[in-house]
Coordinates of C-alpha atoms and ligand atoms in Angstrom, one line a residue:
X1 CA 0.0 0.0 0.0
X2 CA 1.2 3.5 -0.9
X3 CA 1.0 6.5 1.4
X4 CA 0.1 8.7 -1.7
X5 CA -0.5 6.5 -4.8
X6 CA 0.7 8.6 -7.7
X7 CA 0.9 5.5 -9.9
X8 CA -2.8 4.8 -9.5
X9 CA -3.6 8.3 -10.5
X10 CA -1.4 8.1 -13.6
X11 CA -3.0 4.8 -14.6
X12 CA -6.4 6.6 -14.5
X13 CA -5.3 9.6 -16.5
X14 CA -2.6 8.0 -18.7
X15 CA -4.1 8.4 -22.1
X16 CA -4.9 12.1 -21.5
X17 CA -1.5 12.9 -19.9
X18 CA 0.5 11.1 -22.5
X19 CA -1.3 12.9 -25.3
X20 CA -0.7 16.3 -23.6
X21 CA 3.1 15.5 -23.1
X22 CA 3.3 14.3 -26.7
X23 CA 1.8 17.6 -27.9
X24 CA 4.6 19.5 -26.1
X25 CA 7.2 17.3 -27.6
X26 CA 5.7 18.0 -31.1
X27 CA 5.6 21.8 -30.8
X28 CA 8.8 22.0 -28.8
X29 CA 8.1 25.2 -26.9
X30 CA 9.5 23.8 -23.6
X31 CA 9.8 27.2 -21.8
X32 CA 6.6 29.3 -21.6
X33 CA 4.8 27.3 -24.2
X34 CA 1.0 27.8 -24.8
X35 CA 0.1 25.3 -22.1
X36 CA 1.5 27.6 -19.4
X37 CA -0.9 30.4 -20.3
X38 CA -3.8 28.0 -20.7
X39 CA -3.1 26.6 -17.3
X40 CA -2.8 30.0 -15.7
X41 CA -6.3 31.0 -17.1
X42 CA -7.8 27.7 -15.8
X43 CA -6.2 28.0 -12.4
X44 CA -7.4 31.6 -12.0
X45 CA -10.9 30.4 -13.0
X46 CA -10.9 27.5 -10.5
X47 CA -9.7 29.6 -7.6
X48 CA -11.8 32.6 -8.5
X49 CA -9.1 35.3 -8.8
X50 CA -8.1 37.6 -11.6
X51 CA -4.5 36.4 -11.9
X52 CA -2.6 33.1 -11.5
X53 CA 1.1 33.3 -12.2
X54 CA 2.9 30.0 -12.3
X55 CA 6.5 29.6 -11.2
X56 CA 9.1 26.9 -10.5
X57 CA 7.9 25.6 -7.1
X58 CA 5.9 26.6 -4.0
X59 CA 8.9 28.0 -2.1
X60 CA 9.7 30.4 -5.0
X61 CA 6.0 31.3 -5.0
X62 CA 6.3 32.4 -1.4
X63 CA 9.5 34.3 -2.2
X64 CA 7.9 36.0 -5.2
X65 CA 4.9 37.0 -3.1
X66 CA 7.2 38.5 -0.5
X67 CA 9.3 40.3 -3.1
X68 CA 6.0 41.9 -4.4
X69 CA 5.1 43.0 -0.9
X70 CA 8.6 44.4 -0.4
X71 CA 9.3 42.3 2.7
X72 CA 12.8 43.1 3.9
X73 CA 15.3 43.4 6.7
X74 CA 13.8 44.9 9.9
X75 CA 10.3 43.5 9.1
X76 CA 8.4 41.2 11.4
X77 CA 6.5 38.5 9.5
X78 CA 4.1 36.4 11.6
X79 CA 3.7 32.7 10.7
X80 CA 2.7 29.5 12.4
X81 CA 5.5 27.5 14.1
X82 CA 3.8 24.2 13.2
X83 CA 4.2 24.2 9.4
X84 CA 6.6 23.0 6.6
X85 CA 10.0 24.8 6.7
X86 CA 9.5 26.8 3.5
X87 CA 6.9 29.0 5.2
X88 CA 9.5 30.4 7.7
X89 CA 12.5 29.9 5.4
X90 CA 11.2 32.4 2.8
X91 CA 10.6 35.1 5.4
X92 CA 14.2 34.7 6.6
X93 CA 15.4 34.5 3.0
X94 CA 14.1 38.1 2.5
X95 CA 16.2 39.0 5.6
X96 CA 13.0 39.7 7.5
X97 CA 12.4 38.2 11.0
X98 CA 9.9 35.4 11.3
X99 CA 7.7 35.8 14.4
X100 CA 6.3 32.4 15.3
X101 CA 2.7 31.9 16.4
X102 CA 1.1 28.9 18.2
X103 CA -1.5 26.6 16.7
X104 CA -5.2 26.1 17.2
X105 CA -5.6 22.7 18.8
X106 CA -8.8 21.8 16.9
X107 CA -7.7 22.8 13.3
X108 CA -3.9 22.7 13.6
X109 CA -3.9 26.1 11.9
X110 CA -2.5 29.4 13.1
X111 CA -4.3 30.5 16.3
X112 CA -5.8 34.0 15.8
X113 CA -5.7 34.7 19.6
X114 CA -2.0 33.9 19.9
X115 CA -1.4 35.9 16.7
X116 CA -2.9 39.0 18.0
X117 CA -0.9 38.6 21.3
X118 CA 2.4 38.3 19.4
X119 CA 1.6 41.3 17.1
X120 CA 1.0 43.4 20.2
X121 CA 4.2 42.2 21.9
X122 CA 6.2 43.0 18.7
X123 CA 4.7 46.5 18.6
X124 CA 5.4 47.0 22.3
X125 CA 9.1 45.9 21.9
X126 CA 9.5 48.4 19.1
X127 CA 12.5 46.6 17.5
X128 CA 10.9 45.3 14.3
X129 CA 8.4 46.7 11.9
X130 CA 5.3 44.4 11.8
X131 CA 4.6 43.9 8.0
X132 CA 2.8 40.7 7.2
X133 CA 1.1 37.5 8.2
X134 CA 1.7 34.2 6.4
X135 CA -1.2 31.9 7.1
X136 CA -0.9 28.2 6.1
X137 CA -3.8 25.9 5.1
X138 CA -2.3 23.1 7.0
X139 CA -3.1 19.5 5.8
X140 CA -5.6 21.0 3.3
X141 CA -7.8 22.9 5.7
X142 CA -8.1 26.7 5.0
X143 CA -7.0 28.8 8.0
X144 CA -9.5 31.0 9.9
X145 CA -9.5 33.8 7.3
X146 CA -12.4 35.9 8.6
X147 CA -10.4 36.4 11.8
X148 CA -7.1 36.7 10.0
X149 CA -8.4 39.3 7.6
X150 CA -9.8 41.3 10.6
X151 CA -6.5 41.2 12.4
X152 CA -4.5 42.1 9.3
X153 CA -6.7 45.1 8.7
X154 CA -6.6 46.2 12.4
X155 CA -2.8 46.2 12.5
X156 CA -2.3 47.3 8.9
X157 CA -0.5 44.1 7.9
X158 CA -0.4 42.3 4.6
X159 CA -1.9 38.8 4.5
X160 CA -0.3 36.0 2.5
X161 CA -2.0 32.7 2.1
X162 CA 0.3 29.7 1.9
X163 CA -2.0 27.3 0.1
X164 CA 0.7 24.8 -0.8
X165 CA -1.4 22.1 0.9
X166 CA -4.7 23.9 0.7
X167 CA -5.5 24.0 -3.1
X168 CA -9.1 22.8 -3.5
X169 CA -10.2 23.7 0.0
X170 CA -12.9 26.3 0.5
X171 CA -14.9 28.4 3.0
X172 CA -18.6 29.2 2.6
X173 CA -19.6 32.1 4.9
X174 CA -23.0 32.6 6.6
X175 CA -24.3 34.6 3.6
X176 CA -23.6 31.5 1.4
X177 CA -20.7 32.9 -0.6
X178 CA -18.0 30.4 -1.2
X179 CA -14.3 31.3 -1.5
X180 CA -11.6 28.8 -2.6
X181 CA -8.1 28.4 -1.2
X182 CA -5.8 30.7 -3.1
X183 CA -8.2 33.6 -3.0
X184 CA -7.6 34.7 0.6
X185 CA -5.5 37.6 1.7
X186 CA -3.5 40.1 -0.5
X187 CA -1.7 37.4 -2.3
X188 CA -1.7 33.6 -2.1
X189 CA 0.7 30.8 -3.2
X190 CA 0.5 27.1 -3.9
X191 CA 2.9 24.2 -4.8
X192 CA 2.6 21.5 -7.4
X193 CA 5.1 19.2 -5.8
X194 CA 3.9 15.7 -6.7
X195 CA 2.5 14.9 -3.3
X196 CA 0.4 18.0 -2.9
X197 CA -3.4 17.9 -3.6
X198 CA -2.7 19.2 -7.1
X199 CA 0.7 17.9 -8.1
X200 CA 2.8 17.7 -11.3
X201 CA 5.6 15.3 -12.2
X202 CA 8.4 17.4 -10.8
X203 CA 8.5 20.9 -9.2
X204 CA 6.0 23.6 -9.8
X205 CA 4.1 26.4 -8.1
X206 CA 1.8 29.4 -8.6
X207 CA 0.9 32.8 -7.1
X208 CA -2.7 34.1 -7.0
X209 CA -3.9 37.7 -6.7
X210 CA -6.7 40.0 -7.7
X211 CA -4.2 42.9 -7.8
X212 CA -3.2 43.9 -11.4
X213 CA 0.0 45.6 -10.3
X214 CA 1.1 42.6 -8.3
X215 CA 0.4 40.4 -11.3
X216 CA 2.6 42.5 -13.6
X217 CA 5.4 42.6 -11.1
X218 CA 5.2 38.8 -10.6
X219 CA 5.6 38.2 -14.4
X220 CA 8.6 40.4 -14.4
X221 CA 10.2 38.9 -11.2
X222 CA 9.9 35.3 -12.3
X223 CA 11.8 36.2 -15.5
X224 CA 15.0 38.0 -14.3
X225 CA 13.1 41.2 -13.6
X226 CA 12.3 41.7 -17.3
X227 CA 10.9 45.0 -18.6
X228 CA 9.2 45.4 -22.0
X229 CA 11.2 42.5 -23.4
X230 CA 13.4 39.7 -22.3
X231 CA 16.7 41.5 -22.6
X232 CA 15.5 44.7 -20.9
X233 CA 16.0 44.1 -17.2
X234 CA 14.4 46.7 -15.0
X235 CA 14.7 45.0 -11.6
X236 CA 16.5 42.1 -9.9
X237 CA 14.4 39.0 -10.2
X238 CA 14.7 35.2 -10.4
X239 CA 14.6 32.5 -12.9
X240 CA 11.4 30.8 -11.8
X241 CA 9.1 29.5 -14.5
X242 CA 6.9 26.4 -14.7
X243 CA 8.1 24.1 -17.4
X244 CA 5.6 23.6 -20.3
X245 CA 5.6 19.8 -19.9
X246 CA 4.6 20.3 -16.2
X247 CA 1.8 22.7 -17.3
X248 CA 0.6 20.2 -19.8
X249 CA 0.4 17.5 -17.1
X250 CA -1.3 19.9 -14.7
X251 CA -4.0 20.7 -17.3
X252 CA -5.2 17.1 -17.3
X253 CA -4.9 16.8 -13.5
X254 CA -6.8 20.0 -12.9
X255 CA -9.6 18.7 -15.2
X256 CA -9.9 15.6 -13.0
X257 CA -9.4 17.6 -9.7
X258 CA -13.1 18.2 -8.8
X259 CA -13.8 14.5 -8.8
X260 CA -10.6 13.8 -6.9
X261 CA -11.6 16.3 -4.3
X262 CA -14.9 14.3 -3.8
X263 CA -12.9 11.1 -3.5
X264 CA -10.6 12.5 -0.9
X265 CA -13.6 13.8 1.1
X266 CA -15.2 10.3 0.9
X267 CA -12.0 8.7 2.1
X268 CA -11.8 11.2 5.0
X269 CA -15.4 10.6 5.9
X270 CA -14.7 6.9 5.9
X271 CA -11.8 7.3 8.3
X272 CA -13.9 9.6 10.5
X273 CA -16.8 7.1 10.8
X274 CA -14.6 4.3 11.9
X275 CA -11.7 6.0 13.8
X276 CA -13.4 8.8 15.8
X277 CA -14.2 6.4 18.7
X278 CA -10.5 5.7 19.1
X279 CA -8.7 8.9 18.1
X280 CA -9.1 12.6 18.0
X281 CA -9.9 12.8 14.3
X282 CA -9.4 16.1 12.3
X283 CA -12.0 18.7 12.8
X284 CA -13.5 20.6 9.8
X285 CA -15.3 23.7 11.0
X286 CA -18.9 24.5 9.7
X287 CA -18.8 25.8 6.1
X288 CA -15.2 24.6 5.5
X289 CA -14.0 22.0 3.0
X290 CA -10.6 20.5 3.3
X291 CA -8.5 19.2 0.3
X292 CA -7.1 16.6 2.7
X293 CA -3.5 17.0 1.8
X294 CA -2.9 14.8 4.9
X295 CA -5.2 12.9 7.2
X296 CA -3.7 13.5 10.6
X297 CA -4.4 11.9 13.9
X298 CA -3.3 12.8 17.4
X299 CA -2.1 10.2 19.8
X300 CA 0.0 10.2 23.0
X301 CA 1.1 6.7 22.0
X302 CA 2.3 7.7 18.5
X303 CA 5.3 5.3 18.2
X304 CA 3.2 2.3 19.2
X305 CA 0.4 3.3 16.9
X306 CA 2.8 3.7 13.9
X307 CA 4.4 0.4 14.6
X308 CA 1.1 -1.3 14.6
X309 CA 0.2 0.1 11.2
X310 CA 3.6 -0.8 9.8
X311 CA 3.1 -4.4 10.8
X312 CA -0.1 -4.4 8.7
X313 CA 1.7 -3.0 5.7
X314 CA 0.1 0.4 6.1
X315 CA 2.5 3.3 5.8
X316 CA 2.2 6.3 8.1
X317 CA 4.2 9.6 8.3
X318 CA 4.9 12.4 10.8
X319 CA 4.1 15.9 9.6
X320 CA 5.8 17.6 11.5
X321 CA 8.0 16.4 14.3
X322 CA 9.9 19.7 14.7
X323 CA 8.3 23.1 15.0
X324 CA 10.0 26.1 13.4
X325 CA 11.1 27.6 16.7
X326 CA 12.8 24.2 17.4
X327 CA 14.8 24.2 14.2
X328 CA 18.5 24.7 14.8
X329 CA 18.8 27.4 12.2
X330 CA 16.3 29.5 14.1
X331 CA 18.0 29.1 17.5
X332 CA 19.3 32.6 16.9
X333 CA 15.7 33.8 17.5
X334 CA 16.0 32.7 21.2
X335 CA 12.6 31.0 21.6
X336 CA 12.4 28.6 24.6
X337 CA 10.7 25.2 24.9
X338 CA 7.2 25.7 26.2
X339 CA 6.5 29.0 24.5
X340 CA 4.2 27.3 22.0
X341 CA 2.4 24.7 24.1
X342 CA -0.2 23.6 21.5
X343 CA 2.3 23.3 18.6
X344 CA 4.9 21.5 20.7
X345 CA 2.3 19.0 21.8
X346 CA 1.2 18.5 18.2
X347 CA 4.8 17.9 17.1
X348 CA 5.0 15.2 19.7
X349 CA 1.7 13.5 18.9
X350 CA 0.6 13.8 15.3
X351 CA 0.9 11.2 12.6
X352 CA -0.8 10.8 9.2
X353 CA -2.5 8.0 7.4
X354 CA -2.4 7.2 3.7
X355 CA -4.6 9.8 1.8
X356 CA -5.1 10.2 -1.9
X357 CA -8.1 10.2 -4.3
X358 CA -7.6 6.5 -5.4
X359 CA -7.7 5.1 -1.9
X360 CA -10.6 2.7 -2.3
X361 CA -13.3 2.7 0.2
X362 CA -12.6 -0.9 1.2
X363 CA -9.0 -0.1 1.9
X364 CA -9.7 2.9 4.2
X365 CA -12.2 0.7 6.0
X366 CA -9.6 -2.0 6.6
X367 CA -7.2 0.6 7.9
X368 CA -9.6 1.8 10.5
X369 CA -9.8 -1.7 12.0
X370 CA -6.0 -1.6 12.6
X371 CA -6.3 1.2 15.1
X372 CA -4.9 0.4 18.5
X373 CA -7.0 1.3 21.4
Ligands
PLP1 C1 5.2 22.0 0.2 C2 5.1 23.3 0.9 C3 5.8 24.5 0.5 C4 6.8 24.5 -0.5 O1 6.5 24.0 -1.8 P1 7.6 23.4 -2.8 O2 6.9 23.3 -4.1 O3 8.1 22.1 -2.2 O4 8.7 24.4 -2.8 C5 5.5 25.7 1.2 N1 4.6 25.7 2.2 C6 4.0 24.6 2.7 C7 3.0 24.7 3.8 C8 4.2 23.4 2.0 O5 3.6 22.3 2.5

C-alpha cells in the first residue's frame, strides 16, 4: 500500500496525460509554451481570482509574493510555528524576521488569539516593523480567514495565504458565498510538488492575486526582472518559470481535480466514521471544505500506533515532528521550549495515514480496523 498513490492516478489519467506531453514534444516550446498560459487561465478560473502566475515551485511562489510586498530586513512577519519549513524559510530569505505563532488545537492552523498577542508584543518591543502574516492551510484545511483578515486590517499588515497544501479547499460564509483556497489575503501561493493535492511530475508552483499591479510585477520577477522585453532588465528577479511539460500534465490533473476532491472527502469521511471512537480525528469547521493533503491523527502513544500500522503494511508519516522555533537554524531567535504549548504538543503526537483520491473505500475501512485502542 502507498502513502500517496501517484501511480494509481497516472493509470487513471494515462491516455490524456501522455497525449498532452506528446503535444509539447511535437511543438517544442519547452519554456513558456502555450500550455502555461492555458493553465494560468484555468487556475485563476478555478480559484476565482483575476491572476494566476505560475513559477518553479511553492517555495519560489512564497519568495515572489514576499518580493512583491517588499518584505525586507527589519520587518516582522508572523507565521505558524507548526508548518513546513519553507513558510518560515522564505521570510528569513528576505532577511526579515519570522515571528512564530502557536496553533489552534482543533484545526492545527495558526491561532488568531495567539497571533494578536504576538503582534502586540512585537509592537510594544518596538524593534521590528510588523509587516505581514503568512497563514498556512495546513493539511488541506483553510486557515481562519475571517479572523485573520480582521487582524491584518486592524494592525495594517499584509496577509499572505500559503495554500501549498490547501489547493481545492474552501470556506462558505454565513451569507452563502464560497471562496476557494488561493483567494484569501492580499496574495496567495501554492505548490505543485507531486505529493500536494494538485501535483505535477516534478516541481511547480503558482501565485494568485486580484491585484493587477502585483500580477505585472510577478511576471517580471519570475523572468529575471524583465521589462518590456526579455533583454531589458528593470529590476532584480529570479529564474522561476513552470516548465511547459509540467503545465501540460497539470491541465489534465486540474480537469480531474473536482472528482478527486470528492474522492478525498469520501476517504476522509470513511476514516472519520470508523476512527473517531479511538482517536481525536481532524475537525473541519462549519462551512469549510478540506482538500485533505494529509489525514492527521493525534495520539500520545504515537510510536506504538505507527508500529502497529507498519506491521499491517500500512505506511504512516509524521508531519511535523519539529516546529519552526525548534529548528537549529532558528536558535538565533531565542525561543524557549514551552513558548508554543499547542504546537509543541502536536509535534510530539501527530501522525498521518495514507490519503489520496484513489484510496478505495474498502481499503480505508480496513485501515480503520487496525487502530490500537
Ligand atoms: C510544500 C510546501 C511548501 C513549498 O512547496 P515546494 O513546491 O516544495 O517548494 C510551502 N509551504 C507549505 C506549507 C508546504 O507544504
